[in-house]
Coordinates of N, CA, C and O in Angstrom, one line a residue:
A1 N 93.7 95.5 107.8 CA 93.5 96.9 108.3 C 94.3 97.9 107.5 O 93.8 99.0 107.4
K2 N 95.4 97.5 107.0 CA 96.2 98.5 106.2 C 95.5 98.9 104.9 O 95.6 100.0 104.6
R3 N 94.8 97.9 104.3 CA 94.2 98.2 103.0 C 92.8 98.7 103.1 O 92.2 99.2 102.2
L4 N 92.1 98.5 104.3 CA 90.7 98.9 104.4 C 90.6 100.1 105.4 O 91.0 100.0 106.6
E5 N 90.0 101.1 104.9 CA 90.0 102.4 105.7 C 89.2 102.2 107.0 O 89.5 102.9 108.0
N6 N 88.2 101.4 107.0 CA 87.3 101.3 108.2 C 87.6 100.1 109.1 O 86.8 99.7 109.9
V7 N 88.7 99.5 108.9 CA 89.1 98.4 109.8 C 90.3 98.8 110.7 O 91.3 99.3 110.2
Y8 N 90.1 98.5 112.0 CA 91.1 98.9 113.0 C 91.4 97.7 113.9 O 90.6 96.7 113.9
L9 N 92.5 97.7 114.6 CA 92.9 96.6 115.4 C 93.1 97.1 116.9 O 93.3 98.3 117.1
D10 N 92.9 96.2 117.8 CA 93.2 96.7 119.2 C 94.1 95.6 119.9 O 94.3 94.5 119.4
T11 N 94.7 96.0 121.0 CA 95.7 95.2 121.7 C 95.1 94.3 122.7 O 95.9 93.6 123.4
T12 N 93.8 94.2 122.9 CA 93.2 93.5 124.0 C 93.6 92.0 124.0 O 93.4 91.3 123.0
L13 N 94.1 91.6 125.1 CA 94.5 90.2 125.4 C 95.4 89.6 124.4 O 95.4 88.3 124.2
V14 N 96.2 90.3 123.7 CA 97.3 89.8 122.8 C 98.4 89.2 123.7 O 98.9 89.9 124.6
S15 N 98.6 87.9 123.6 CA 99.5 87.2 124.6 C 101.0 87.3 124.1 O 101.9 87.3 124.9
E16 N 101.2 87.4 122.8 CA 102.6 87.5 122.3 C 102.9 88.9 121.9 O 102.3 89.5 121.0
L17 N 103.9 89.5 122.6 CA 104.2 90.9 122.4 C 104.6 91.2 120.9 O 104.3 92.3 120.4
G18 N 105.2 90.3 120.3 CA 105.6 90.5 118.9 C 104.4 90.8 118.0 O 104.5 91.4 116.9
Y19 N 103.2 90.2 118.3 CA 102.0 90.5 117.5 C 101.6 91.9 117.5 O 101.1 92.5 116.5
I20 N 101.8 92.6 118.7 CA 101.4 94.0 118.8 C 102.4 94.8 117.9 O 101.9 95.6 117.1
R21 N 103.6 94.5 118.0 CA 104.6 95.2 117.2 C 104.4 95.0 115.7 O 104.4 95.9 114.9
Y22 N 104.1 93.8 115.3 CA 103.8 93.4 113.9 C 102.6 94.2 113.4 O 102.6 94.7 112.3
A23 N 101.5 94.2 114.2 CA 100.3 95.0 113.8 C 100.6 96.4 113.6 O 100.1 97.0 112.6
V24 N 101.4 97.0 114.5 CA 101.7 98.4 114.3 C 102.6 98.7 113.1 O 102.4 99.6 112.3
E25 N 103.6 97.8 112.9 CA 104.4 97.9 111.7 C 103.7 97.7 110.4 O 104.0 98.4 109.4
E26 N 102.8 96.7 110.4 CA 102.1 96.4 109.1 C 100.9 97.3 108.8 O 100.7 97.8 107.7
A27 N 100.1 97.6 109.8 CA 98.9 98.4 109.6 C 99.1 99.9 109.8 O 98.4 100.7 109.3
G28 N 100.2 100.2 110.6 CA 100.4 101.6 111.0 C 99.9 101.9 112.4 O 98.8 101.4 112.7
P29 N 100.6 102.7 113.1 CA 100.1 102.9 114.5 C 98.8 103.6 114.6 O 98.1 103.5 115.6
E30 N 98.4 104.4 113.6 CA 97.1 105.1 113.6 C 96.0 104.1 113.4 O 94.8 104.5 113.6
K31 N 96.2 102.8 113.1 CA 95.2 101.9 112.9 C 95.1 100.9 114.1 O 94.3 99.9 114.1
V32 N 95.9 101.1 115.2 CA 95.9 100.2 116.3 C 95.5 100.9 117.6 O 96.1 102.0 117.9
F33 N 94.6 100.4 118.3 CA 94.1 101.0 119.5 C 94.5 100.2 120.8 O 94.5 99.0 120.7
F34 N 94.8 100.9 121.9 CA 95.0 100.2 123.1 C 93.7 99.7 123.6 O 92.6 100.3 123.5
G35 N 93.7 98.4 124.1 CA 92.5 97.8 124.6 C 92.8 97.0 125.8 O 93.9 96.4 126.0
S36 N 91.9 97.0 126.8 CA 92.2 96.3 128.1 C 91.2 95.2 128.4 O 91.4 94.4 129.2
D37 N 90.1 95.1 127.7 CA 89.0 94.2 128.0 C 88.4 94.4 129.4 O 87.9 93.4 130.0
N38 N 88.6 95.6 129.9 CA 88.1 95.9 131.3 C 86.6 95.8 131.3 O 85.9 96.2 130.3
P39 N 85.9 95.2 132.2 CA 86.4 94.8 133.6 C 87.0 93.4 133.6 O 87.3 92.9 134.7
Y40 N 87.0 92.7 132.5 CA 87.5 91.3 132.5 C 89.0 91.1 132.5 O 89.5 90.2 133.0
G41 N 89.6 92.1 131.8 CA 91.1 92.1 131.8 C 91.6 93.2 132.6 O 90.9 94.0 133.1
S42 N 92.9 93.2 132.8 CA 93.6 94.2 133.7 C 94.1 95.3 132.8 O 95.0 95.0 132.0
W43 N 93.7 96.5 132.9 CA 94.2 97.6 132.1 C 95.7 97.8 132.4 O 96.5 98.1 131.5
A44 N 96.1 97.6 133.6 CA 97.5 97.8 134.0 C 98.4 96.8 133.3 O 99.5 97.1 132.8
T45 N 97.9 95.5 133.3 CA 98.7 94.5 132.6 C 98.8 94.8 131.1 O 99.9 94.6 130.5
E46 N 97.7 95.2 130.5 CA 97.7 95.5 129.1 C 98.6 96.7 128.7 O 99.3 96.7 127.7
L47 N 98.6 97.7 129.6 CA 99.4 98.8 129.4 C 100.9 98.5 129.5 O 101.7 98.9 128.8
H48 N 101.2 97.6 130.5 CA 102.6 97.1 130.7 C 103.1 96.4 129.4 O 104.2 96.6 129.0
K49 N 102.2 95.6 128.9 CA 102.6 94.8 127.6 C 102.9 95.8 126.5 O 103.9 95.6 125.8
L50 N 102.2 96.9 126.4 CA 102.5 97.9 125.4 C 103.9 98.5 125.6 O 104.7 98.7 124.7
D51 N 104.2 98.8 126.9 CA 105.4 99.4 127.2 C 106.6 98.5 127.0 O 107.7 98.9 126.8
E52 N 106.4 97.2 127.0 CA 107.4 96.2 126.8 C 107.6 95.6 125.4 O 108.4 94.8 125.2
C53 N 106.7 96.0 124.5 CA 106.7 95.3 123.2 C 107.7 95.9 122.2 O 107.7 95.4 121.0
G54 N 108.4 96.9 122.5 CA 109.4 97.4 121.6 C 109.0 98.5 120.6 O 109.7 98.7 119.6
L55 N 107.9 99.2 120.9 CA 107.4 100.3 120.1 C 108.2 101.5 120.4 O 108.6 101.7 121.5
S56 N 108.3 102.4 119.4 CA 108.9 103.7 119.6 C 108.0 104.6 120.4 O 106.8 104.3 120.5
E57 N 108.5 105.7 121.0 CA 107.6 106.6 121.7 C 106.5 107.2 120.8 O 105.4 107.3 121.3
E58 N 106.8 107.4 119.6 CA 105.9 107.9 118.6 C 104.8 106.9 118.4 O 103.6 107.2 118.4
Q59 N 105.2 105.7 118.2 CA 104.2 104.6 118.0 C 103.3 104.4 119.2 O 102.1 104.3 119.1
L60 N 103.9 104.4 120.4 CA 103.2 104.3 121.6 C 102.1 105.4 121.8 O 101.0 105.1 122.2
S61 N 102.5 106.6 121.4 CA 101.6 107.7 121.6 C 100.3 107.5 120.7 O 99.2 107.9 121.1
W62 N 100.5 107.0 119.5 CA 99.4 106.7 118.7 C 98.5 105.6 119.3 O 97.3 105.7 119.4
V63 N 99.1 104.5 119.6 CA 98.4 103.3 120.1 C 97.7 103.7 121.4 O 96.5 103.3 121.7
K64 N 98.3 104.4 122.3 CA 97.7 104.8 123.6 C 96.6 105.9 123.6 O 96.0 106.1 124.6
G65 N 96.4 106.5 122.4 CA 95.4 107.5 122.4 C 95.2 108.3 121.1 O 94.0 108.6 120.8
R66 N 96.2 108.6 120.5 CA 96.1 109.5 119.3 C 95.3 108.8 118.2 O 94.5 109.5 117.5
S67 N 95.4 107.5 118.0 CA 94.7 106.8 117.0 C 93.2 106.8 117.2 O 92.4 107.1 116.2
V68 N 92.7 106.6 118.4 CA 91.3 106.7 118.6 C 90.8 108.1 118.6 O 89.7 108.4 118.1
E69 N 91.6 109.1 119.0 CA 91.2 110.5 118.8 C 91.0 110.9 117.4 O 90.1 111.5 117.0
K70 N 91.9 110.4 116.5 CA 91.8 110.6 115.1 C 90.5 110.0 114.5 O 89.8 110.7 113.7
L71 N 90.2 108.8 114.9 CA 89.0 108.2 114.4 C 87.7 108.9 114.9 O 86.8 109.1 114.1
L72 N 87.7 109.3 116.2 CA 86.5 110.0 116.7 C 86.3 111.3 116.1 O 85.1 111.8 116.0
R73 N 87.3 112.0 115.6 CA 87.1 113.2 114.9 C 86.3 113.0 113.6 O 85.7 114.0 113.1
K74 N 86.3 111.8 113.1 CA 85.6 111.5 111.8 C 84.1 111.3 112.1 O 83.4 111.3 111.1
V75 N 83.8 111.0 113.3 CA 82.4 110.6 113.6 C 81.5 111.9 113.5 O 81.8 112.9 114.2
P76 N 80.4 111.9 112.7 CA 79.6 113.1 112.7 C 78.8 113.3 114.0 O 78.5 112.3 114.7
T77 N 78.6 114.5 114.3 CA 77.7 114.8 115.4 C 76.4 115.3 114.9 O 76.2 115.9 113.9
Y78 N 75.4 115.0 115.7 CA 74.0 115.4 115.4 C 73.4 116.3 116.5 O 72.6 115.8 117.3
D79 N 73.9 117.5 116.5 CA 73.4 118.4 117.5 C 72.0 119.0 117.2 O 71.6 119.2 116.2

């Protein structure tokens, strides 16, 4: 994901918290999205894992929303 502009990662069902931190550190927080696998997974559990994995507040703000906002701004609209 770090080297490929159009590849992104998400946090869905990652069982080892260190993997989330590793993904953010290696790919950058702007390339990692929060994911819950809802309705099959619990968004509350997935959000709790993010809060416990040791990311900075800045990194968390990217993963919890800023990264997907940045990506969606690139999507063309066809009005």
